[in-house]
CSV table of C-alpha atoms in Angstrom, one decimal:
chain,number,residue,atom,x,y,z
A,238,UNK,CA,-5.5,-2.9,1.3
A,239,UNK,CA,-4.8,-5.3,4.1
A,240,UNK,CA,-3.5,-2.4,6.3
A,241,UNK,CA,-5.3,0.7,5.0
A,242,UNK,CA,-8.7,-0.3,3.6
A,243,UNK,CA,-10.4,-1.3,6.9
A,244,UNK,CA,-9.4,1.9,8.8
A,245,UNK,CA,-10.4,4.1,5.8
A,246,UNK,CA,-13.8,2.3,5.7
A,247,UNK,CA,-14.1,2.8,9.4
A,248,UNK,CA,-13.3,6.4,9.2
A,249,UNK,CA,-15.5,7.2,6.2
A,250,UNK,CA,-18.9,5.7,6.8
A,251,UNK,CA,-18.3,2.0,6.3
A,252,UNK,CA,-20.7,0.7,3.6
A,253,UNK,CA,-20.9,3.9,1.6
A,254,UNK,CA,-17.1,4.0,1.4
A,255,UNK,CA,-17.1,0.4,0.2
A,256,UNK,CA,-19.8,1.2,-2.4
A,257,UNK,CA,-17.8,4.2,-3.7
A,258,UNK,CA,-14.6,2.2,-3.8
A,259,UNK,CA,-16.2,-0.6,-5.9
A,260,UNK,CA,-17.7,1.9,-8.4
A,261,UNK,CA,-14.3,3.8,-8.7
A,262,UNK,CA,-12.5,0.5,-9.2
A,263,UNK,CA,-14.9,-0.4,-12.1
A,264,UNK,CA,-15.0,3.0,-13.8
A,265,UNK,CA,-11.6,4.4,-13.1
A,266,UNK,CA,-9.2,1.7,-11.8
A,267,UNK,CA,-9.7,-0.5,-14.8
A,268,UNK,CA,-9.2,2.3,-17.3
A,269,UNK,CA,-6.1,3.8,-15.6
A,270,UNK,CA,-4.3,0.5,-15.1
A,271,UNK,CA,-5.0,-0.4,-18.8
A,272,UNK,CA,-3.7,3.0,-19.9
A,273,UNK,CA,-0.5,2.9,-17.8
A,274,UNK,CA,0.4,-0.7,-18.9
A,275,UNK,CA,-0.2,0.3,-22.6
A,276,UNK,CA,2.2,3.3,-22.3
A,277,UNK,CA,4.8,1.2,-20.6
A,278,UNK,CA,4.7,-1.7,-23.1
A,279,UNK,CA,4.7,0.7,-26.1
A,280,UNK,CA,7.8,2.7,-24.9
A,281,UNK,CA,9.6,-0.1,-23.0
A,282,UNK,CA,10.8,2.6,-20.6
A,283,UNK,CA,10.4,3.8,-17.0
A,284,UNK,CA,7.7,6.3,-16.1
A,285,UNK,CA,9.5,9.5,-16.8
A,286,UNK,CA,11.2,8.1,-19.9
A,287,UNK,CA,7.9,6.7,-21.3
A,288,UNK,CA,6.1,10.0,-21.3
A,289,UNK,CA,9.1,11.9,-22.5
A,290,UNK,CA,9.6,9.4,-25.5
A,291,UNK,CA,6.0,10.0,-26.8
A,292,UNK,CA,6.0,13.8,-26.1
A,293,UNK,CA,9.1,15.4,-24.4
A,294,UNK,CA,7.1,18.2,-22.7
A,295,UNK,CA,5.0,15.6,-20.8
A,296,UNK,CA,7.9,14.0,-19.0
A,297,UNK,CA,6.9,15.9,-15.9
A,298,UNK,CA,3.8,13.6,-15.5
A,299,UNK,CA,6.1,10.6,-15.1
A,300,UNK,CA,8.4,12.5,-12.8
A,301,UNK,CA,5.4,13.4,-10.6
A,302,UNK,CA,4.6,9.7,-10.3
A,303,UNK,CA,8.1,9.0,-9.2
A,304,UNK,CA,7.9,11.7,-6.6
A,305,UNK,CA,4.6,10.2,-5.3
A,306,UNK,CA,6.4,6.8,-4.9
A,307,UNK,CA,9.1,8.5,-2.8
A,308,UNK,CA,6.6,10.3,-0.6
A,309,UNK,CA,4.7,7.0,0.0
A,310,UNK,CA,7.9,5.2,1.0
A,311,UNK,CA,8.5,7.8,3.6
A,312,UNK,CA,5.5,6.6,5.7
A,313,UNK,CA,5.1,3.1,4.2
A,314,UNK,CA,8.5,2.0,5.6
A,315,UNK,CA,7.4,3.1,9.0
A,316,UNK,CA,4.4,0.7,8.8
A,317,UNK,CA,6.9,-2.0,7.6
A,318,UNK,CA,8.8,-1.4,10.8
A,319,UNK,CA,5.7,-1.9,12.9
A,320,UNK,CA,5.2,-5.3,11.2
A,321,UNK,CA,8.8,-6.4,12.1
A,322,UNK,CA,8.2,-5.3,15.7
A,323,UNK,CA,5.1,-7.5,15.9
A,324,UNK,CA,7.0,-10.4,14.4
A,325,UNK,CA,9.5,-10.0,17.3
A,326,UNK,CA,6.7,-9.8,19.8
A,327,UNK,CA,5.1,-13.0,18.6
A,328,UNK,CA,8.4,-14.7,18.6
A,329,UNK,CA,8.4,-13.9,22.4
A,330,UNK,CA,4.9,-15.3,22.9
A,331,UNK,CA,2.6,-12.7,21.5
A,332,UNK,CA,0.8,-9.5,22.7
A,333,UNK,CA,-0.4,-10.0,26.2
A,334,UNK,CA,-3.3,-7.9,27.7
A,335,UNK,CA,-4.9,-4.9,26.0
A,336,UNK,CA,-3.6,-4.7,22.4
A,337,UNK,CA,-4.6,-1.1,22.1
A,338,UNK,CA,-2.5,-0.1,25.1
A,339,UNK,CA,0.4,-2.1,23.7
A,340,UNK,CA,0.2,-0.4,20.3
A,341,UNK,CA,-0.1,3.1,21.7
A,342,UNK,CA,2.8,2.6,24.1
A,343,UNK,CA,4.9,1.3,21.1
A,344,UNK,CA,4.1,4.0,18.6
A,345,UNK,CA,4.5,6.9,21.1
A,346,UNK,CA,7.9,5.7,22.1
A,347,UNK,CA,10.5,8.0,20.5
A,348,UNK,CA,13.1,5.3,19.8
A,349,UNK,CA,11.7,1.8,19.2
A,350,UNK,CA,9.6,2.6,16.1
A,351,UNK,CA,12.6,4.3,14.6
A,352,UNK,CA,14.8,1.3,15.1
A,353,UNK,CA,12.3,-1.0,13.3
A,354,UNK,CA,11.8,1.6,10.6
A,355,UNK,CA,15.5,1.7,10.0
A,356,UNK,CA,15.7,-2.2,9.8
A,357,UNK,CA,12.8,-2.3,7.3
A,358,UNK,CA,14.3,0.5,5.1
A,359,UNK,CA,17.7,-1.2,5.2
A,360,UNK,CA,16.1,-4.6,4.2
A,361,UNK,CA,14.4,-2.9,1.3
A,362,UNK,CA,17.6,-1.2,0.2
A,363,UNK,CA,19.6,-4.5,0.5
A,364,UNK,CA,17.2,-6.4,-1.8
A,365,UNK,CA,17.1,-3.5,-4.3
A,366,UNK,CA,21.0,-3.4,-4.4
A,367,UNK,CA,21.2,-7.0,-5.5
A,368,UNK,CA,18.1,-6.9,-7.7
A,369,UNK,CA,14.8,-8.7,-7.2
A,370,UNK,CA,16.1,-12.2,-7.7
A,371,UNK,CA,14.2,-15.2,-8.9
A,372,UNK,CA,14.1,-16.3,-5.2
A,373,UNK,CA,11.8,-13.3,-4.3
A,374,UNK,CA,9.5,-14.1,-7.3
A,375,UNK,CA,9.4,-17.8,-6.5
A,376,UNK,CA,8.6,-17.4,-2.8
A,377,UNK,CA,6.0,-14.7,-3.6
A,378,UNK,CA,4.0,-17.3,-5.5
A,379,UNK,CA,4.0,-19.5,-2.4
A,380,UNK,CA,3.7,-16.9,0.4
A,381,UNK,CA,1.1,-14.6,-1.0
A,382,UNK,CA,-1.5,-17.3,-1.5
A,383,UNK,CA,-0.6,-18.5,2.0
A,384,UNK,CA,-1.3,-15.0,3.4
A,385,UNK,CA,-4.6,-15.1,1.5
A,386,UNK,CA,-5.6,-18.4,3.2
A,387,UNK,CA,-4.6,-17.1,6.6
A,388,UNK,CA,-6.8,-14.1,6.0
A,389,UNK,CA,-9.7,-16.4,5.3
A,390,UNK,CA,-9.2,-18.2,8.6
A,391,UNK,CA,-9.0,-14.8,10.4
A,392,UNK,CA,-12.2,-13.7,8.7
A,393,UNK,CA,-14.1,-16.8,9.9
A,394,UNK,CA,-12.9,-16.2,13.5
A,395,UNK,CA,-13.7,-12.5,13.3
A,396,UNK,CA,-17.3,-12.8,11.9
A,397,UNK,CA,-18.2,-15.5,14.5
A,398,UNK,CA,-17.3,-13.2,17.5
A,399,UNK,CA,-20.2,-12.2,19.8
A,400,UNK,CA,-21.3,-8.7,18.6
A,401,UNK,CA,-19.6,-9.0,15.2
A,402,UNK,CA,-22.9,-8.5,13.3
A,403,UNK,CA,-22.8,-4.8,14.0
A,404,UNK,CA,-19.5,-4.6,12.2
A,405,UNK,CA,-20.7,-6.6,9.3
A,406,UNK,CA,-23.7,-4.4,8.9
A,407,UNK,CA,-21.5,-1.2,9.2
A,408,UNK,CA,-19.2,-2.6,6.5
A,409,UNK,CA,-21.8,-3.8,4.0
A,410,UNK,CA,-24.8,-1.5,4.4
A,411,UNK,CA,-24.3,1.9,2.6
A,412,UNK,CA,-25.7,4.8,4.5
A,413,UNK,CA,-26.3,7.6,1.9
A,414,UNK,CA,-26.3,10.3,4.6
A,415,UNK,CA,-22.6,9.5,5.2
A,416,UNK,CA,-21.7,10.2,1.6
A,417,UNK,CA,-19.6,13.4,1.4
A,418,UNK,CA,-16.6,14.7,-0.5
A,419,UNK,CA,-14.2,13.4,2.1
A,420,UNK,CA,-15.4,9.8,1.8
A,421,UNK,CA,-15.4,10.0,-2.0
A,422,UNK,CA,-11.8,11.4,-2.2
A,423,UNK,CA,-10.7,8.8,0.3
A,424,UNK,CA,-12.1,6.0,-1.8
A,425,UNK,CA,-10.5,7.4,-5.0
A,426,UNK,CA,-7.2,7.7,-3.2
A,427,UNK,CA,-7.3,4.2,-1.9
A,428,UNK,CA,-8.0,2.8,-5.4
A,429,UNK,CA,-4.9,4.6,-6.7
A,430,UNK,CA,-2.8,3.7,-3.7
A,431,UNK,CA,-3.7,0.0,-3.7
A,432,UNK,CA,-3.4,-0.5,-7.4
A,433,UNK,CA,-0.1,1.5,-7.6
A,434,UNK,CA,-1.6,3.9,-10.1
A,435,UNK,CA,0.0,7.3,-10.8
A,436,UNK,CA,3.3,6.3,-9.2
A,437,UNK,CA,5.2,4.8,-12.1
A,438,UNK,CA,4.9,1.2,-11.0
A,439,UNK,CA,2.3,0.0,-13.6
A,440,UNK,CA,4.1,1.8,-16.5
A,441,UNK,CA,7.4,0.2,-15.4
A,442,UNK,CA,5.7,-3.3,-15.1
A,443,UNK,CA,4.0,-2.7,-18.5
A,444,UNK,CA,7.4,-2.1,-20.1
A,445,UNK,CA,8.4,-5.7,-19.1
A,446,UNK,CA,5.4,-7.3,-20.8
A,447,UNK,CA,5.6,-9.3,-24.0
A,448,UNK,CA,3.9,-7.9,-27.1
A,449,UNK,CA,1.4,-10.7,-27.1
A,450,UNK,CA,0.4,-10.2,-23.5
A,451,UNK,CA,-3.3,-9.4,-23.1
A,452,UNK,CA,-3.5,-6.1,-21.4
A,453,UNK,CA,-7.3,-6.1,-20.9
A,454,UNK,CA,-7.0,-9.5,-19.1
A,455,UNK,CA,-4.4,-8.1,-16.6
A,456,UNK,CA,-6.5,-4.9,-16.2
A,457,UNK,CA,-9.4,-7.0,-15.0
A,458,UNK,CA,-7.6,-9.6,-12.9
A,459,UNK,CA,-5.4,-7.2,-10.9
A,460,UNK,CA,-8.2,-4.9,-9.6
A,461,UNK,CA,-10.5,-8.0,-9.1
A,462,UNK,CA,-7.9,-9.7,-6.8
A,463,UNK,CA,-7.0,-6.4,-5.2
A,464,UNK,CA,-10.7,-5.8,-4.3
A,465,UNK,CA,-11.1,-9.3,-3.0
A,466,UNK,CA,-8.2,-8.8,-0.5
A,467,UNK,CA,-9.8,-5.4,0.4
A,468,UNK,CA,-13.1,-7.0,1.2
A,469,UNK,CA,-11.5,-9.9,3.2
A,470,UNK,CA,-9.4,-7.4,5.1
A,471,UNK,CA,-12.6,-5.5,6.0
A,472,UNK,CA,-14.3,-8.7,7.1
A,473,UNK,CA,-11.3,-9.7,9.2
A,474,UNK,CA,-11.0,-6.4,11.0
A,475,UNK,CA,-14.3,-4.4,11.2
A,476,UNK,CA,-16.5,-7.1,12.8
A,477,UNK,CA,-13.8,-7.6,15.5
A,478,UNK,CA,-13.6,-3.9,16.0
A,479,UNK,CA,-17.3,-3.7,16.9
A,480,UNK,CA,-17.1,-7.0,18.9
A,481,UNK,CA,-14.3,-5.5,21.1
A,482,UNK,CA,-15.9,-2.1,21.1
A,483,UNK,CA,-13.0,-0.3,19.5
A,484,UNK,CA,-13.3,2.9,17.5
A,485,UNK,CA,-13.6,1.9,13.8
A,486,UNK,CA,-12.1,5.2,12.6
A,487,UNK,CA,-9.1,5.0,14.9
A,488,UNK,CA,-6.6,5.3,12.1
A,489,UNK,CA,-3.5,3.6,10.7
A,490,UNK,CA,-3.0,1.3,13.8
A,491,UNK,CA,-6.4,-0.4,13.5
A,492,UNK,CA,-4.9,-3.7,12.1
A,493,UNK,CA,-2.3,-3.8,14.8
A,494,UNK,CA,-4.8,-3.3,17.5
A,495,UNK,CA,-7.7,-5.6,16.3
A,496,UNK,CA,-5.9,-8.6,14.9
A,497,UNK,CA,-3.8,-9.3,18.0
A,498,UNK,CA,-7.0,-9.3,20.0
A,499,UNK,CA,-8.5,-11.9,17.6
A,500,UNK,CA,-5.3,-14.0,17.9
A,501,UNK,CA,-5.7,-14.0,21.7
A,502,UNK,CA,-9.0,-15.8,21.2
A,503,UNK,CA,-7.7,-18.5,18.8
A,504,UNK,CA,-6.0,-21.8,19.8
A,505,UNK,CA,-2.3,-21.4,19.3
A,506,UNK,CA,-3.0,-17.7,18.7
A,507,UNK,CA,0.7,-16.7,19.1
A,508,UNK,CA,1.6,-19.0,16.2
A,509,UNK,CA,-1.2,-17.6,14.0
A,510,UNK,CA,0.0,-14.1,14.9
A,511,UNK,CA,3.6,-14.9,14.2
A,512,UNK,CA,2.8,-16.5,10.8
A,513,UNK,CA,0.4,-13.7,9.8
A,514,UNK,CA,2.9,-10.9,10.5
A,515,UNK,CA,5.7,-12.8,8.8
A,516,UNK,CA,3.5,-13.1,5.7
A,517,UNK,CA,2.4,-9.5,6.0
A,518,UNK,CA,6.1,-8.5,6.2
A,519,UNK,CA,6.7,-10.3,2.9
A,520,UNK,CA,3.8,-8.6,1.3
A,521,UNK,CA,5.0,-5.2,2.6
A,522,UNK,CA,8.6,-5.6,1.4
A,523,UNK,CA,7.7,-6.8,-2.0
A,524,UNK,CA,5.7,-3.5,-2.4
A,525,UNK,CA,8.5,-1.3,-0.9
A,526,UNK,CA,11.2,-2.8,-3.2
A,527,UNK,CA,9.0,-2.2,-6.3
A,528,UNK,CA,8.4,1.4,-5.3
A,529,UNK,CA,12.1,2.0,-4.5
A,530,UNK,CA,13.1,0.3,-7.8
A,531,UNK,CA,11.0,2.9,-9.7
A,532,UNK,CA,12.9,5.8,-8.1
A,533,UNK,CA,16.3,4.0,-8.5
A,534,UNK,CA,15.7,3.2,-12.2
A,535,UNK,CA,14.9,6.8,-12.9
A,536,UNK,CA,18.0,8.2,-11.2
A,537,UNK,CA,20.4,5.5,-12.7
A,538,UNK,CA,18.9,5.9,-16.2
A,539,UNK,CA,18.9,9.7,-16.3
A,540,UNK,CA,21.9,10.7,-14.2
A,541,UNK,CA,24.3,7.8,-14.9
A,542,UNK,CA,25.2,7.3,-11.3
A,543,UNK,CA,26.3,3.9,-10.1
A,544,UNK,CA,23.4,1.8,-8.8
A,545,UNK,CA,25.1,0.8,-5.6
A,546,UNK,CA,25.7,4.5,-4.6
A,547,UNK,CA,22.2,5.5,-5.5
A,548,UNK,CA,20.6,2.8,-3.5
A,549,UNK,CA,22.8,3.5,-0.4
A,550,UNK,CA,22.0,7.3,-0.7
A,551,UNK,CA,18.3,6.8,-1.2
A,552,UNK,CA,18.1,4.3,1.7
A,553,UNK,CA,19.6,6.8,4.0
A,554,UNK,CA,17.3,9.6,2.7
A,555,UNK,CA,14.2,7.5,3.1
A,556,UNK,CA,15.1,6.7,6.7
A,557,UNK,CA,15.7,10.4,7.5
A,558,UNK,CA,12.5,11.5,5.8
A,559,UNK,CA,10.6,8.7,7.6
A,560,UNK,CA,11.7,10.0,11.0
A,561,UNK,CA,9.1,12.9,11.2
A,562,UNK,CA,6.4,10.5,9.9
A,563,UNK,CA,7.1,8.1,12.8
A,564,UNK,CA,7.5,10.7,15.5
A,565,UNK,CA,4.3,12.5,14.4
A,566,UNK,CA,2.2,9.6,15.7
A,567,UNK,CA,4.0,9.9,19.1
A,568,UNK,CA,6.1,12.7,20.5
A,569,UNK,CA,5.4,15.1,17.6
A,570,UNK,CA,1.6,14.4,17.5
A,571,UNK,CA,0.9,18.0,18.6
A,572,UNK,CA,2.5,19.4,15.4
A,573,UNK,CA,-0.1,19.6,12.6
A,574,UNK,CA,-0.3,21.1,9.2
A,575,UNK,CA,-3.8,21.6,7.8
A,576,UNK,CA,-5.1,19.7,10.8
A,577,UNK,CA,-3.0,16.6,9.9
A,578,UNK,CA,0.0,15.1,11.6
A,579,UNK,CA,3.0,14.6,9.3
A,580,UNK,CA,2.3,10.9,8.7
A,581,UNK,CA,-1.3,11.6,7.6
A,582,UNK,CA,-0.2,14.7,5.6
A,583,UNK,CA,2.2,12.6,3.5
A,584,UNK,CA,-0.4,10.0,3.0
A,585,UNK,CA,-3.0,12.6,2.0
A,586,UNK,CA,-0.6,14.4,-0.3
A,587,UNK,CA,0.3,11.2,-2.2
A,588,UNK,CA,-2.9,9.2,-2.2
A,589,UNK,CA,-5.5,11.9,-2.5
A,590,UNK,CA,-3.8,14.5,-4.6
A,591,UNK,CA,-0.7,13.4,-6.6
A,592,UNK,CA,-1.8,9.9,-7.6
A,593,UNK,CA,-5.3,10.9,-8.8
A,594,UNK,CA,-3.8,14.0,-10.5
A,595,UNK,CA,-1.3,11.8,-12.3
A,596,UNK,CA,-4.2,9.6,-13.4
A,597,UNK,CA,-6.1,12.5,-14.7
A,598,UNK,CA,-3.1,13.8,-16.6
A,599,UNK,CA,-2.5,10.3,-18.1
A,600,UNK,CA,-6.1,10.3,-19.4
A,601,UNK,CA,-5.5,13.7,-21.1
A,602,UNK,CA,-2.2,12.5,-22.4
A,603,UNK,CA,-3.8,9.3,-24.0
A,604,UNK,CA,-6.8,11.2,-25.3
A,605,UNK,CA,-5.1,14.3,-26.8
A,606,UNK,CA,-1.3,13.7,-27.0
A,607,UNK,CA,-0.7,10.0,-27.8
A,608,UNK,CA,-4.2,9.8,-29.3
A,609,UNK,CA,-6.9,7.2,-28.8
A,610,UNK,CA,-6.1,5.2,-32.0
A,611,UNK,CA,-2.5,4.6,-30.9
A,612,UNK,CA,-3.6,3.5,-27.5
A,613,UNK,CA,-6.2,1.1,-28.9
A,614,UNK,CA,-3.6,-0.4,-31.3
A,615,UNK,CA,-1.3,-1.1,-28.3
């Protein structure tokens, strides 16, 4: 949500996108996350194994989720590489001059983004090989609230910029004339993307829960905190976008263009920028290792390969698959399928098609295969 929600809101009508997102979180996000956790805890298995245990013919739904996670990693790791690059830049004093020019020169370079993409993918693979240790969990409990606090500070600076009010109004005031199928599908896709629904994560996490864990409580708290971060991200970025007269629908790079400009206007801005992107890196890699773990667990469980070899192979594959995603924003930007560059195509395929389809099939599965009474008992 920190990276993606603001630019999707900017691209899809601002307030009307936010309104659709909130409605979908309440009506669909809560239901799907509750259902996935229930399936996971009941079966104590990964996504594919969980569906297969209840009804063997439905294992394909879990496999589809695992495929979605793989597709997401192909472009998500590219974004992780951008974050590491920005950490390096702030270690050297920050982004000087026009942040939009810097970002465009970076992503259109054929080599530099690939180097950072490789480093991020390698870091993810390294952590997954050794398992997600108690150190990662322990530091998450410190660093994620710290990222939240930094976000609040950035919001305060952003909304007090001259000209920020236009961005606030754009973000909060729904314009019904901008409601269309595209904005609705984008909001639905972002709910699934940000809550990790339809990609096997929540079923896997559900399998770790104790029998006395209150699933309804988690199904309320997780979307609520997720939505809070989405709204803060919107307030951090969109008012600044209007204040600096950037294009709100400029795409995946919006965070990397707007926030460096905000940091330039803050005392010790280079330090704020450095800490912010370090914390963002930690948020990104905790997500990437969870997605990769879902794929690894499936391969290791069902094909009895050694974990070490599977992780090495998958790390290499993810780097190679991510190359076209990275180059499609720069040197290969002229190559499009269905009007989308490869990066956007992968994002659209996973977020707007596979994840919601997986959620729909899960609803049918609970209602007519596993049966409602069994789900309610769980």
